[in-house]
Tab-separated table of N, CA, C and O in Angstrom:
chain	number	residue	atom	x	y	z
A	1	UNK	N	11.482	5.476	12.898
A	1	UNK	CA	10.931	5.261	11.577
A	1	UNK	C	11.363	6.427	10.692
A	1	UNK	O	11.204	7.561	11.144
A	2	UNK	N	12.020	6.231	9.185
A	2	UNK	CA	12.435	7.024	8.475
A	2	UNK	C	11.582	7.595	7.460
A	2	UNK	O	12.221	8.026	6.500
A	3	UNK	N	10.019	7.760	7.364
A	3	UNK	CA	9.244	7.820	6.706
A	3	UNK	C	8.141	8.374	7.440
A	3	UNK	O	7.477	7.697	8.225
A	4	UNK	N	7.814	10.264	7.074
A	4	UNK	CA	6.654	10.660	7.788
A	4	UNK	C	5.062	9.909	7.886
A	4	UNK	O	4.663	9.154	7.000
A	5	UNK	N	4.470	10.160	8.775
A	5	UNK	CA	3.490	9.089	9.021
A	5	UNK	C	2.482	9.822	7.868
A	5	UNK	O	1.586	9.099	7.433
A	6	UNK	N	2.563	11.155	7.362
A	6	UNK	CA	1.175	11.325	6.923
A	6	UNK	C	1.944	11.069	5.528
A	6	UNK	O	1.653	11.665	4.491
A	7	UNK	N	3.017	10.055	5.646
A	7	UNK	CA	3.166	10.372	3.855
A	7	UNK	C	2.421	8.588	3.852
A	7	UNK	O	1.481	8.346	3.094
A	8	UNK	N	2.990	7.513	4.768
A	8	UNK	CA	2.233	6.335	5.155
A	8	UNK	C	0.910	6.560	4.665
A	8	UNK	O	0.456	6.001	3.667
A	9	UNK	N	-0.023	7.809	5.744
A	9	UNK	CA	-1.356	7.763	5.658
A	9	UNK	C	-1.795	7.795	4.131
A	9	UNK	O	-2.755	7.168	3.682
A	10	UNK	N	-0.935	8.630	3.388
A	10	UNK	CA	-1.992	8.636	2.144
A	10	UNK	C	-1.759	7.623	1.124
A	10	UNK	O	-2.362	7.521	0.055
A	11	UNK	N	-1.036	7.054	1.463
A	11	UNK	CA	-0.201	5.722	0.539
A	11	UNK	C	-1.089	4.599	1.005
A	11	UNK	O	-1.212	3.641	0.243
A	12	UNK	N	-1.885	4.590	2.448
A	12	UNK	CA	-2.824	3.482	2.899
A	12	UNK	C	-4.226	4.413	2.223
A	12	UNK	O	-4.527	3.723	1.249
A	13	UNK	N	-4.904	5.239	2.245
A	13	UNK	CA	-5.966	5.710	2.005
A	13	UNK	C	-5.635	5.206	0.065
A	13	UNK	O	-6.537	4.644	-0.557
A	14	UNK	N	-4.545	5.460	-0.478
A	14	UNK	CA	-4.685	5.263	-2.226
A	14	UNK	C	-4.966	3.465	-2.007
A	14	UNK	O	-5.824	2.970	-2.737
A	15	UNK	N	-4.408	2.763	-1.246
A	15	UNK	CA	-4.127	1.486	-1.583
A	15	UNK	C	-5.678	0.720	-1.162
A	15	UNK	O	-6.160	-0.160	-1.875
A	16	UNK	N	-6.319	1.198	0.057
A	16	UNK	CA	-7.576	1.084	0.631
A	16	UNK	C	-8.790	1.173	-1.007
A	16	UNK	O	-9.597	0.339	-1.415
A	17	UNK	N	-8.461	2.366	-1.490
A	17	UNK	CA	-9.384	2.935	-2.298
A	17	UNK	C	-8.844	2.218	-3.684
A	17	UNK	O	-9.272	2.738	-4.714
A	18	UNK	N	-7.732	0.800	-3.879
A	18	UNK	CA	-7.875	-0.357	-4.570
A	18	UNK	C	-8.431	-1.279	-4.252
A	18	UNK	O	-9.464	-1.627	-4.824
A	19	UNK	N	-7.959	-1.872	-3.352
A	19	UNK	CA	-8.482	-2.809	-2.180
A	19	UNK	C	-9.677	-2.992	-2.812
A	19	UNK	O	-9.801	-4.085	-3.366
A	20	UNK	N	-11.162	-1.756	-2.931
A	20	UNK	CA	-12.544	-2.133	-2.870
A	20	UNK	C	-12.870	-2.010	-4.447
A	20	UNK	O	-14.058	-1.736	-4.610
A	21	UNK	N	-12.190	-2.128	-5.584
A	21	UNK	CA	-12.401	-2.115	-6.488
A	21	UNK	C	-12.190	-3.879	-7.019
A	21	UNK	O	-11.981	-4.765	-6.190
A	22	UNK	N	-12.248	-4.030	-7.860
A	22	UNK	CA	-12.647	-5.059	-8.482
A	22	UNK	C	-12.419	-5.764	-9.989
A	22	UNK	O	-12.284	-5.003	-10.947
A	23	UNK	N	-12.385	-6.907	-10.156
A	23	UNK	CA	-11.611	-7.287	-11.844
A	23	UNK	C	-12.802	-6.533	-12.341
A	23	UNK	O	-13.543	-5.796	-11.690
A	24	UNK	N	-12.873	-6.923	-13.931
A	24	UNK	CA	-14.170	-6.545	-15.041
A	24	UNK	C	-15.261	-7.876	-14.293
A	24	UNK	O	-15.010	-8.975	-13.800
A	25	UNK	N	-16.454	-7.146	-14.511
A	25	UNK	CA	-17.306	-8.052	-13.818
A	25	UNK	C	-18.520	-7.610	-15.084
A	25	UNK	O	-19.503	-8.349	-15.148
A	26	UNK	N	-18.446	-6.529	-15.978
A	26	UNK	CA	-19.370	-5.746	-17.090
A	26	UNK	C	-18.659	-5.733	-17.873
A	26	UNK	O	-18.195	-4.614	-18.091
A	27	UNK	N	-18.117	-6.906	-18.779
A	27	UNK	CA	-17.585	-7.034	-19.933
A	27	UNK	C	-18.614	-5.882	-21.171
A	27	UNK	O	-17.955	-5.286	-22.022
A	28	UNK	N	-19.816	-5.726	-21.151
A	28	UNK	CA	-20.490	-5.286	-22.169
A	28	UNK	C	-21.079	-4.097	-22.127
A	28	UNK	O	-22.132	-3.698	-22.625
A	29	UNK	N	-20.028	-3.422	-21.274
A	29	UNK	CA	-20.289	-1.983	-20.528
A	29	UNK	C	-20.976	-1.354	-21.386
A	29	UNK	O	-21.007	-1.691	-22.569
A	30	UNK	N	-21.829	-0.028	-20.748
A	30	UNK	CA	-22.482	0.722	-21.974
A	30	UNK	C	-21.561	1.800	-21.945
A	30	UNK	O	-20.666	1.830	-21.101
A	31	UNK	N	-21.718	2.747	-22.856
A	31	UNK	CA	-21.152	3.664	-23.229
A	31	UNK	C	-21.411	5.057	-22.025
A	31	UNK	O	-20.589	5.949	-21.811
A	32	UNK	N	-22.198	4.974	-21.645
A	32	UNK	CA	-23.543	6.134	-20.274
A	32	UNK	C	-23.467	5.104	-19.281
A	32	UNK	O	-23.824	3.928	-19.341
A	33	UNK	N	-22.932	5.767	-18.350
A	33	UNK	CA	-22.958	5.030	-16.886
A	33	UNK	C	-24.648	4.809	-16.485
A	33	UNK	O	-25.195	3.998	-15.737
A	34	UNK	N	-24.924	5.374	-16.921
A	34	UNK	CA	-26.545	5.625	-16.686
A	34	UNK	C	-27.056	4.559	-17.144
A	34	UNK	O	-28.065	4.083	-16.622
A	35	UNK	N	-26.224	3.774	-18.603
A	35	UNK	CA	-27.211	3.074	-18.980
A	35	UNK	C	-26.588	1.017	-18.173
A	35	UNK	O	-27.289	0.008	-18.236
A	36	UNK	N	-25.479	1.092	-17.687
A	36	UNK	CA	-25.132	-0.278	-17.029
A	36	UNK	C	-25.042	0.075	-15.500
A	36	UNK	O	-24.171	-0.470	-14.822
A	37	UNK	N	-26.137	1.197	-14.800
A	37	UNK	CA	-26.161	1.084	-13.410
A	37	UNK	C	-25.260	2.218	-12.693
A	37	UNK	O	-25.525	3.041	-11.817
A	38	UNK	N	-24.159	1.942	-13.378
A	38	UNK	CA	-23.053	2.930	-12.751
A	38	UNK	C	-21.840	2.035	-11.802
A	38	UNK	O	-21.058	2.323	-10.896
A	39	UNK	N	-22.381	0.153	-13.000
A	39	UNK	CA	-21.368	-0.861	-12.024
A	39	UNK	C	-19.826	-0.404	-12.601
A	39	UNK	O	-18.953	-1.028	-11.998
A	40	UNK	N	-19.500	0.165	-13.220
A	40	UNK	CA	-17.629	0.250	-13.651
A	40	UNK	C	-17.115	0.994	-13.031
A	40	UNK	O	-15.900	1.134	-13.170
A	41	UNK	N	-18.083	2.041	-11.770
A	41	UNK	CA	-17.498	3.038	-11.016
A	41	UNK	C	-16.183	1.887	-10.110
A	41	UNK	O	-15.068	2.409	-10.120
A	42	UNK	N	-16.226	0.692	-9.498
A	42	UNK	CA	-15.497	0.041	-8.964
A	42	UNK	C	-14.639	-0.263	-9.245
A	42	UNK	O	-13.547	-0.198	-8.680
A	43	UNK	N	-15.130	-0.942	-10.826
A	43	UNK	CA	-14.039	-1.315	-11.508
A	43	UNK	C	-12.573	-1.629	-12.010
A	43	UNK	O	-12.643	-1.590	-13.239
A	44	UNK	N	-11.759	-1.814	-11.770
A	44	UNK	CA	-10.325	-1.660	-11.815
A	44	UNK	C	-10.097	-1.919	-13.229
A	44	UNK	O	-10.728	-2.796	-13.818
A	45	UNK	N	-9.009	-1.016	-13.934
A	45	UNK	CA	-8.518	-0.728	-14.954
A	45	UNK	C	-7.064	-0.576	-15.273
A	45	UNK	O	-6.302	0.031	-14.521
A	46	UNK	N	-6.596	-1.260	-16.651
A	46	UNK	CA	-5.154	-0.796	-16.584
A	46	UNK	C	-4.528	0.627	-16.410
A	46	UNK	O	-3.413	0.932	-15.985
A	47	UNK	N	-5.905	1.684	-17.008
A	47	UNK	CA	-5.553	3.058	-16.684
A	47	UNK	C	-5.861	3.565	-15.327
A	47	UNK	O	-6.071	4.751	-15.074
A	48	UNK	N	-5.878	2.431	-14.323
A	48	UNK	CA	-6.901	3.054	-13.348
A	48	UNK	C	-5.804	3.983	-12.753
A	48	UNK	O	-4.737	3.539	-12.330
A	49	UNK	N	-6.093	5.133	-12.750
A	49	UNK	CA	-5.617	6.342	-11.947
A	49	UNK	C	-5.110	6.091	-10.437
A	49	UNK	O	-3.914	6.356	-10.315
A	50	UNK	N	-5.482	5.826	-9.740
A	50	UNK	CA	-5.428	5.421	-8.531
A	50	UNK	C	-4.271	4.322	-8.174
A	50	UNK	O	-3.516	4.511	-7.221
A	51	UNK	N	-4.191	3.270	-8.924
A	51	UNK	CA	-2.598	2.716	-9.273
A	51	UNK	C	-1.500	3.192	-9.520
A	51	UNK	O	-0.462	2.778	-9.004
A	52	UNK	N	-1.572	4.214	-10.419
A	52	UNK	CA	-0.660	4.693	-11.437
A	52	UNK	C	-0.327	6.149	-10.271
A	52	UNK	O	0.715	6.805	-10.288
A	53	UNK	N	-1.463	6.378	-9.367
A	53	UNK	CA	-0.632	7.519	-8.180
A	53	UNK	C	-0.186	6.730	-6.916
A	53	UNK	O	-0.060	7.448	-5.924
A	54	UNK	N	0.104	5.289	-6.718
A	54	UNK	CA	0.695	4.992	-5.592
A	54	UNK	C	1.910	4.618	-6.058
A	54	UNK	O	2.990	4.709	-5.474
A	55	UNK	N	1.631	4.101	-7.367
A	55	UNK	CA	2.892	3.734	-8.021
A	55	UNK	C	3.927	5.429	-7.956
A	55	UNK	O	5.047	5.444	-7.445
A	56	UNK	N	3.402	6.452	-8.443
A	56	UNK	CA	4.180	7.703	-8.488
A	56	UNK	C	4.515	8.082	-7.588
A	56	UNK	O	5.693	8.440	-7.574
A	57	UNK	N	3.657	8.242	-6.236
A	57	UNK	CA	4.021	8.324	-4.952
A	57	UNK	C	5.620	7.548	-4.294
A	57	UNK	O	6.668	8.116	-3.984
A	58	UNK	N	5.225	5.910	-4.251
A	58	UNK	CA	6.098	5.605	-4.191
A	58	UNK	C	7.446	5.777	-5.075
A	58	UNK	O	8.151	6.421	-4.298
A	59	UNK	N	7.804	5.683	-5.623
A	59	UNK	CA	8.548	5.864	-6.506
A	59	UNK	C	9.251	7.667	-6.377
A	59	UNK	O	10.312	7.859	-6.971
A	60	UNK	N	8.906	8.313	-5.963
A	60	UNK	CA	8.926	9.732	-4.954
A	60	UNK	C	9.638	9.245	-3.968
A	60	UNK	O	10.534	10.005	-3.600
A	61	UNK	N	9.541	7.993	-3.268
A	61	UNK	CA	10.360	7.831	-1.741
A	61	UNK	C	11.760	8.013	-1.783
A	61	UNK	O	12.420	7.632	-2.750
A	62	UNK	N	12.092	8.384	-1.129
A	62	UNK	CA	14.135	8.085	-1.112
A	62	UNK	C	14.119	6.429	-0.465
A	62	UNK	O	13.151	5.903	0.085
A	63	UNK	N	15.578	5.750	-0.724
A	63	UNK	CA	15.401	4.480	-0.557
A	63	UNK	C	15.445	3.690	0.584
A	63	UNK	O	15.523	2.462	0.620
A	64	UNK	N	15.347	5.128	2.309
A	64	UNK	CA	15.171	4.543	3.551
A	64	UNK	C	13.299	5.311	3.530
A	64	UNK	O	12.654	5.071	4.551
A	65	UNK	N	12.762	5.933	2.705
A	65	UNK	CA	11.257	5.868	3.002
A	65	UNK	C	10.800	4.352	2.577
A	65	UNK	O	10.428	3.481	3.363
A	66	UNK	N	10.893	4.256	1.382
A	66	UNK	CA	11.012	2.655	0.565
A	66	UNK	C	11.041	1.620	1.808
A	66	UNK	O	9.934	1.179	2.117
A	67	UNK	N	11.971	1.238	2.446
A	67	UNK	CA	12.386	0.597	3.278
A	67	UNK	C	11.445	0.779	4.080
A	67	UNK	O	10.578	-0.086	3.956
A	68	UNK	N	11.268	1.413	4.733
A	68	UNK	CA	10.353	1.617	6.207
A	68	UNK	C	9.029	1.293	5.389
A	68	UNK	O	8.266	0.456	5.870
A	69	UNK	N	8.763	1.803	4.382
A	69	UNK	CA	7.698	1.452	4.397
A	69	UNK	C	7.271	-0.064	3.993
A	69	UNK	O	6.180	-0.559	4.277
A	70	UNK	N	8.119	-0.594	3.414
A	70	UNK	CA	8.091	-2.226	3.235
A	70	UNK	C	8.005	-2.674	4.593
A	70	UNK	O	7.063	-3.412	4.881
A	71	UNK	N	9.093	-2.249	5.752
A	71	UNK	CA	9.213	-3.237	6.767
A	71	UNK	C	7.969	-2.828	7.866
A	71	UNK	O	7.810	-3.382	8.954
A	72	UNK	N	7.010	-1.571	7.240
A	72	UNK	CA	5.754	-1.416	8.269
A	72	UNK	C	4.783	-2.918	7.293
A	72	UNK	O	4.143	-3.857	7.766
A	73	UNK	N	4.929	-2.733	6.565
A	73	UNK	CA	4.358	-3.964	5.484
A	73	UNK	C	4.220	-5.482	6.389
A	73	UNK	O	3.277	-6.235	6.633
A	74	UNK	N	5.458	-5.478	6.678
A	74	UNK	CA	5.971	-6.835	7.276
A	74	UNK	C	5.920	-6.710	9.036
A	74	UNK	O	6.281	-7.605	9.800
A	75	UNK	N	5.504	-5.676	9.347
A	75	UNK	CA	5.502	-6.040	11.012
A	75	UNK	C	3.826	-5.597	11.129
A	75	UNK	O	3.389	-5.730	12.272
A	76	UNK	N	3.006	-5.178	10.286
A	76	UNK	CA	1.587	-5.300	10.071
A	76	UNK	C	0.884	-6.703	10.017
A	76	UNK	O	-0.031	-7.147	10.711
A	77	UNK	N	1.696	-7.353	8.823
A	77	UNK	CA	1.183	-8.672	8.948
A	77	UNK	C	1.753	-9.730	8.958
A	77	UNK	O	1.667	-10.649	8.143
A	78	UNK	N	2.847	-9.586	10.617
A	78	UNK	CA	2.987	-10.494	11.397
A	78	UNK	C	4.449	-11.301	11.014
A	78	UNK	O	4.811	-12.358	11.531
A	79	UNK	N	5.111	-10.607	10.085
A	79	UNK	CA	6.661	-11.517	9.313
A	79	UNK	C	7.338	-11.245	10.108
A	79	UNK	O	8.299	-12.006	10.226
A	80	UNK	N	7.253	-9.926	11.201
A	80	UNK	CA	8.510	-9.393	12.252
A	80	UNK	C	7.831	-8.665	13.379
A	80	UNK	O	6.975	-7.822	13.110
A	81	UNK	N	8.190	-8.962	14.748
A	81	UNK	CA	7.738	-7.906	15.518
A	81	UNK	C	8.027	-6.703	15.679
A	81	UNK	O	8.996	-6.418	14.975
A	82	UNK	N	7.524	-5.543	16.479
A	82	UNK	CA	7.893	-4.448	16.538
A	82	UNK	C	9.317	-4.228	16.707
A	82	UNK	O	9.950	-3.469	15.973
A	83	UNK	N	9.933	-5.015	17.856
A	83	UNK	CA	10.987	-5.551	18.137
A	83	UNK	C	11.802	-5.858	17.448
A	83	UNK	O	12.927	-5.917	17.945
A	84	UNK	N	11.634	-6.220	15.907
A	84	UNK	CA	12.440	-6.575	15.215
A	84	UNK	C	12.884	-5.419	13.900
A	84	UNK	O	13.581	-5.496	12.888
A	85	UNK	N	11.937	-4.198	14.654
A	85	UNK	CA	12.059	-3.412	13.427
A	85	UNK	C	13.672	-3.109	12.719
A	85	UNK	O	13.495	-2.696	11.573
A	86	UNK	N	14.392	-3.148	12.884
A	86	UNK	CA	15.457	-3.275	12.071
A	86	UNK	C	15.927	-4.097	11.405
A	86	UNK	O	16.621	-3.646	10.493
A	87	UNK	N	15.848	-5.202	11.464
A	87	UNK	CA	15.524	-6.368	10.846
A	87	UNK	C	14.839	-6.624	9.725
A	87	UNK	O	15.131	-7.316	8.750
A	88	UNK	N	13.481	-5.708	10.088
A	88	UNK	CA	12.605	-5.735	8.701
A	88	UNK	C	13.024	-4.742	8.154
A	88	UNK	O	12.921	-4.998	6.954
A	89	UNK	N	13.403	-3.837	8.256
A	89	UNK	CA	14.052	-2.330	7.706
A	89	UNK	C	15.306	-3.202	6.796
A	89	UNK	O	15.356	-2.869	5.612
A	90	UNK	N	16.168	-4.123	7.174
A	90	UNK	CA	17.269	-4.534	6.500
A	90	UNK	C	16.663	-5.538	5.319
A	90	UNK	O	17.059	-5.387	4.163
A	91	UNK	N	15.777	-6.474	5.617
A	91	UNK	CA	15.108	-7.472	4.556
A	91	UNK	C	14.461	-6.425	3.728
A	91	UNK	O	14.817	-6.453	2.550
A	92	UNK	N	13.598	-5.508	4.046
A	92	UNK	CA	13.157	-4.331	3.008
A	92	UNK	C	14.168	-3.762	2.314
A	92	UNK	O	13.663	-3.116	1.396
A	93	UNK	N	15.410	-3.680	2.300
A	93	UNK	CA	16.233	-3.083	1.572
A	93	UNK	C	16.950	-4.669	0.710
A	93	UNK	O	17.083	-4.724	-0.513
A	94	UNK	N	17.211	-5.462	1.359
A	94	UNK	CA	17.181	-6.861	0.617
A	94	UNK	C	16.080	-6.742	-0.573
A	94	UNK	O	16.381	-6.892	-1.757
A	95	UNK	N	15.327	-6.577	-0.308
A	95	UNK	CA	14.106	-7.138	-1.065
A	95	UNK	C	14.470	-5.921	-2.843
A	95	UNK	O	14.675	-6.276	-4.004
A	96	UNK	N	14.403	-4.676	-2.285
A	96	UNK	CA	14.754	-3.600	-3.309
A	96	UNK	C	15.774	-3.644	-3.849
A	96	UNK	O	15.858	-3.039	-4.918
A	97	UNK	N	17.074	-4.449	-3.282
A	97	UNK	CA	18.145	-4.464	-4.093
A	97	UNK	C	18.568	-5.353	-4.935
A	97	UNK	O	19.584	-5.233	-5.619
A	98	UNK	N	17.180	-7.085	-4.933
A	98	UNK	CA	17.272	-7.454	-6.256
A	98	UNK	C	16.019	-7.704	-7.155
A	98	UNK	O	15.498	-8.704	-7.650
A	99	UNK	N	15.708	-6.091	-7.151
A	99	UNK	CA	14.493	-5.411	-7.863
A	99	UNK	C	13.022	-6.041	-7.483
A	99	UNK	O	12.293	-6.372	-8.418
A	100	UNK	N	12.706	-6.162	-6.530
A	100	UNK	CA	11.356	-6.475	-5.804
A	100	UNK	C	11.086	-5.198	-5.367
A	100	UNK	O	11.099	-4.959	-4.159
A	101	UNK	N	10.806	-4.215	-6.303
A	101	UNK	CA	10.369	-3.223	-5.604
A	101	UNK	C	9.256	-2.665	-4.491
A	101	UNK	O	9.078	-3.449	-3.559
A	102	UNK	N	8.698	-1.778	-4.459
A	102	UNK	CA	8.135	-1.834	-3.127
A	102	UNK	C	6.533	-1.557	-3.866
A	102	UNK	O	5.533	-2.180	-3.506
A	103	UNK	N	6.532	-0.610	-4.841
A	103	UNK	CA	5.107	-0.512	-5.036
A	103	UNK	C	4.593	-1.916	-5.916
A	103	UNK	O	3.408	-2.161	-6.144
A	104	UNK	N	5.926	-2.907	-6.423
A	104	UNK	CA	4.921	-4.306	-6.851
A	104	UNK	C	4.716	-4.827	-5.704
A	104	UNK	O	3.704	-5.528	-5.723
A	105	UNK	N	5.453	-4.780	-4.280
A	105	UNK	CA	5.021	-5.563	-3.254
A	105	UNK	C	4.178	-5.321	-3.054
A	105	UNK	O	3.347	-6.225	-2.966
A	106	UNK	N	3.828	-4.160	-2.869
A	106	UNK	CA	2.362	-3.827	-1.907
A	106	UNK	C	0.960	-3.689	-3.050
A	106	UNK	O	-0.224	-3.921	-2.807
A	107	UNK	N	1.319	-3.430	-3.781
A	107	UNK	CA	0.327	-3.126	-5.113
A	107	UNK	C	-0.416	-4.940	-4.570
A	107	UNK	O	-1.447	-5.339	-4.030
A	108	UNK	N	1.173	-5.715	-5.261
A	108	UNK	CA	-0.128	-7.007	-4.981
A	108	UNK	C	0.304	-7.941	-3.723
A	108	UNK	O	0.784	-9.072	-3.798
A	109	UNK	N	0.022	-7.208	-2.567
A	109	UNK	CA	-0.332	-7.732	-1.452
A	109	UNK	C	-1.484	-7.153	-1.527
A	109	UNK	O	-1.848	-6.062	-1.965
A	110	UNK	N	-2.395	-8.664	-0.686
A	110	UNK	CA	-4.328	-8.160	-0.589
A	110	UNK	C	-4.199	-7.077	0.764
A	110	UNK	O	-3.342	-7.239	1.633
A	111	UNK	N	-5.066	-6.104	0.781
A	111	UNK	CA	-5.088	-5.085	2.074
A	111	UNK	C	-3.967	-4.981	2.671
A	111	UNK	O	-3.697	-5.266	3.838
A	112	UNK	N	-3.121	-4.448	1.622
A	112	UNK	CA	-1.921	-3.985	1.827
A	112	UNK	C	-2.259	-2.534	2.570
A	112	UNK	O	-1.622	-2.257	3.587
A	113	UNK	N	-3.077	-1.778	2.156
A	113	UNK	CA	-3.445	-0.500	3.352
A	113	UNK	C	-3.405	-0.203	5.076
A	113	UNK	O	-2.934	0.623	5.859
A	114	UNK	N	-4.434	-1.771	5.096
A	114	UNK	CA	-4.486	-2.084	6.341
A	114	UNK	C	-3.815	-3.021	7.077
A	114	UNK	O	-4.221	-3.291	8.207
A	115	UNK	N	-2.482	-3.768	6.438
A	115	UNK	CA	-1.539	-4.089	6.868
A	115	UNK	C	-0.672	-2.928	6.842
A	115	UNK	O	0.204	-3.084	7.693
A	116	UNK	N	-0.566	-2.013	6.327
A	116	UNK	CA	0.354	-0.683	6.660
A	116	UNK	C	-0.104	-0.093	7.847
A	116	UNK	O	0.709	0.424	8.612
A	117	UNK	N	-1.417	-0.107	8.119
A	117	UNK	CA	-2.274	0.618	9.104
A	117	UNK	C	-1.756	-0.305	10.849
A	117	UNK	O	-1.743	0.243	11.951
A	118	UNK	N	-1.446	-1.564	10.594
A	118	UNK	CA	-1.347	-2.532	11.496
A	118	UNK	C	0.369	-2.570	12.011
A	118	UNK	O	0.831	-2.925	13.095
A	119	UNK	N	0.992	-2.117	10.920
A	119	UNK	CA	2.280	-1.654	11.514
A	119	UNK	C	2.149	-0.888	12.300
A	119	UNK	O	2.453	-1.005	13.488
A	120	UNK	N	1.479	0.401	11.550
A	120	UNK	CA	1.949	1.610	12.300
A	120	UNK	C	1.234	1.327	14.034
A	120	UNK	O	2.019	1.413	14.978
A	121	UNK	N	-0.271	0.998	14.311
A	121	UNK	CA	-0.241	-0.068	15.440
A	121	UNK	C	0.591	-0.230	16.195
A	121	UNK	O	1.015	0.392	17.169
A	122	UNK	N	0.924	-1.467	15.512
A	122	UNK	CA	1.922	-2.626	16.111
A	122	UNK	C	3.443	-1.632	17.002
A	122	UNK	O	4.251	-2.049	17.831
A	123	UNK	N	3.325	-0.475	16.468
A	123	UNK	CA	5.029	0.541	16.703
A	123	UNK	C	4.445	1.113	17.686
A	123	UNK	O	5.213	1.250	18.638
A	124	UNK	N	2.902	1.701	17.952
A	124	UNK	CA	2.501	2.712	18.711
A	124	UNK	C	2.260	3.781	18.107
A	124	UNK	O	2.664	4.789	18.687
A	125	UNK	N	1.569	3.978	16.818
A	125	UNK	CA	1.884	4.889	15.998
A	125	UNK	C	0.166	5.182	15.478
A	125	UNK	O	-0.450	4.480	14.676
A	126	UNK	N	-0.365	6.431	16.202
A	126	UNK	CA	-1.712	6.461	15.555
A	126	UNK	C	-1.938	7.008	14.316
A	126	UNK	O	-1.599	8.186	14.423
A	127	UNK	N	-2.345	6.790	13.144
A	127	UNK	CA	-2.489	7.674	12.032
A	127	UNK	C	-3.703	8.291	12.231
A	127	UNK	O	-4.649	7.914	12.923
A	128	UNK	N	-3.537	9.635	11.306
A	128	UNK	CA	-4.939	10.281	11.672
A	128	UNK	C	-5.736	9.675	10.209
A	128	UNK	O	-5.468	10.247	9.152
A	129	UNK	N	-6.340	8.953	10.207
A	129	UNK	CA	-6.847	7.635	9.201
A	129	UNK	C	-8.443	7.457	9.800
A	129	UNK	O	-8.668	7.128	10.964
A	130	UNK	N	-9.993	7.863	8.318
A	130	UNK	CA	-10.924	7.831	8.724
A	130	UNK	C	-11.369	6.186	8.746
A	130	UNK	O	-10.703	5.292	8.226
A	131	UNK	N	-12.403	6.037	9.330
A	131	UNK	CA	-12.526	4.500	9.985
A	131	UNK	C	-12.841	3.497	8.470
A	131	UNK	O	-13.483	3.918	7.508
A	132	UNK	N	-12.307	2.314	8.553
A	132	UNK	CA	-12.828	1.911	7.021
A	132	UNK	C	-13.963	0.820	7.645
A	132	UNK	O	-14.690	0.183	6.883
């Protein structure tokens, strides 16, 4: 694998910590968290911070981290076996070279974290990753 595991780990911990957020559900938000509960803490936003650093992260990869990390994507949830990891390493570079990049793949794949988490699995690969 061409991609350190703790750079994986924090790219599943940002994507996890989308995962549990949520469309607008408080269209009539108050201005004081205090005063609508403190429901928009979940919330997902076009500014949401937390997007905009997996997106930067990725986008940081060189284009065999990119790769590996798409094809842990795809042997997580089940498109290739471990066995086939080169295979998915080659369709991951397919995929980037006619602009399917990697942080729209995974951005909107659902529990894309823990299909990253299920690669690394699937290879023999423990991350040091707290329990979700």
């Amino acid at each position: 694998m061409d991609i350190a595991v703790d750079k994986v780990t924090e790219i599943i911990l940002r994507l996890r910590a989308i995962d549990v957020k949520e469309g607008a559900t408080d269209p009539d938000s108050g201005s004081n968290p205090i005063d609508d509960g403190s429901t928009d803490v979940l919330v997902s936003g076009t500014d949401d911070a937390t997007e905009s650093e997996v997106r930067s992260m990725i986008s940081g990869l060189n284009d065999d981290e990119r790769a590996n990390l798409l094809a842990l994507l795809y042997v997580g949830r089940g498109d290739y076996e471990p066995e086939e990891w080169a295979d998915a390493v080659r369709f991951a570079r397919e995929r980037e070279g006619v602009g399917e990049g990697a942080a729209h793949e995974l951005l909107g794949t659902p529990d894309a974290g823990d299909l990253l988490d299920e690669g690394l699995d699937a290879l023999g690969i423990v991350p040091d990753l707290p329990q979700a």
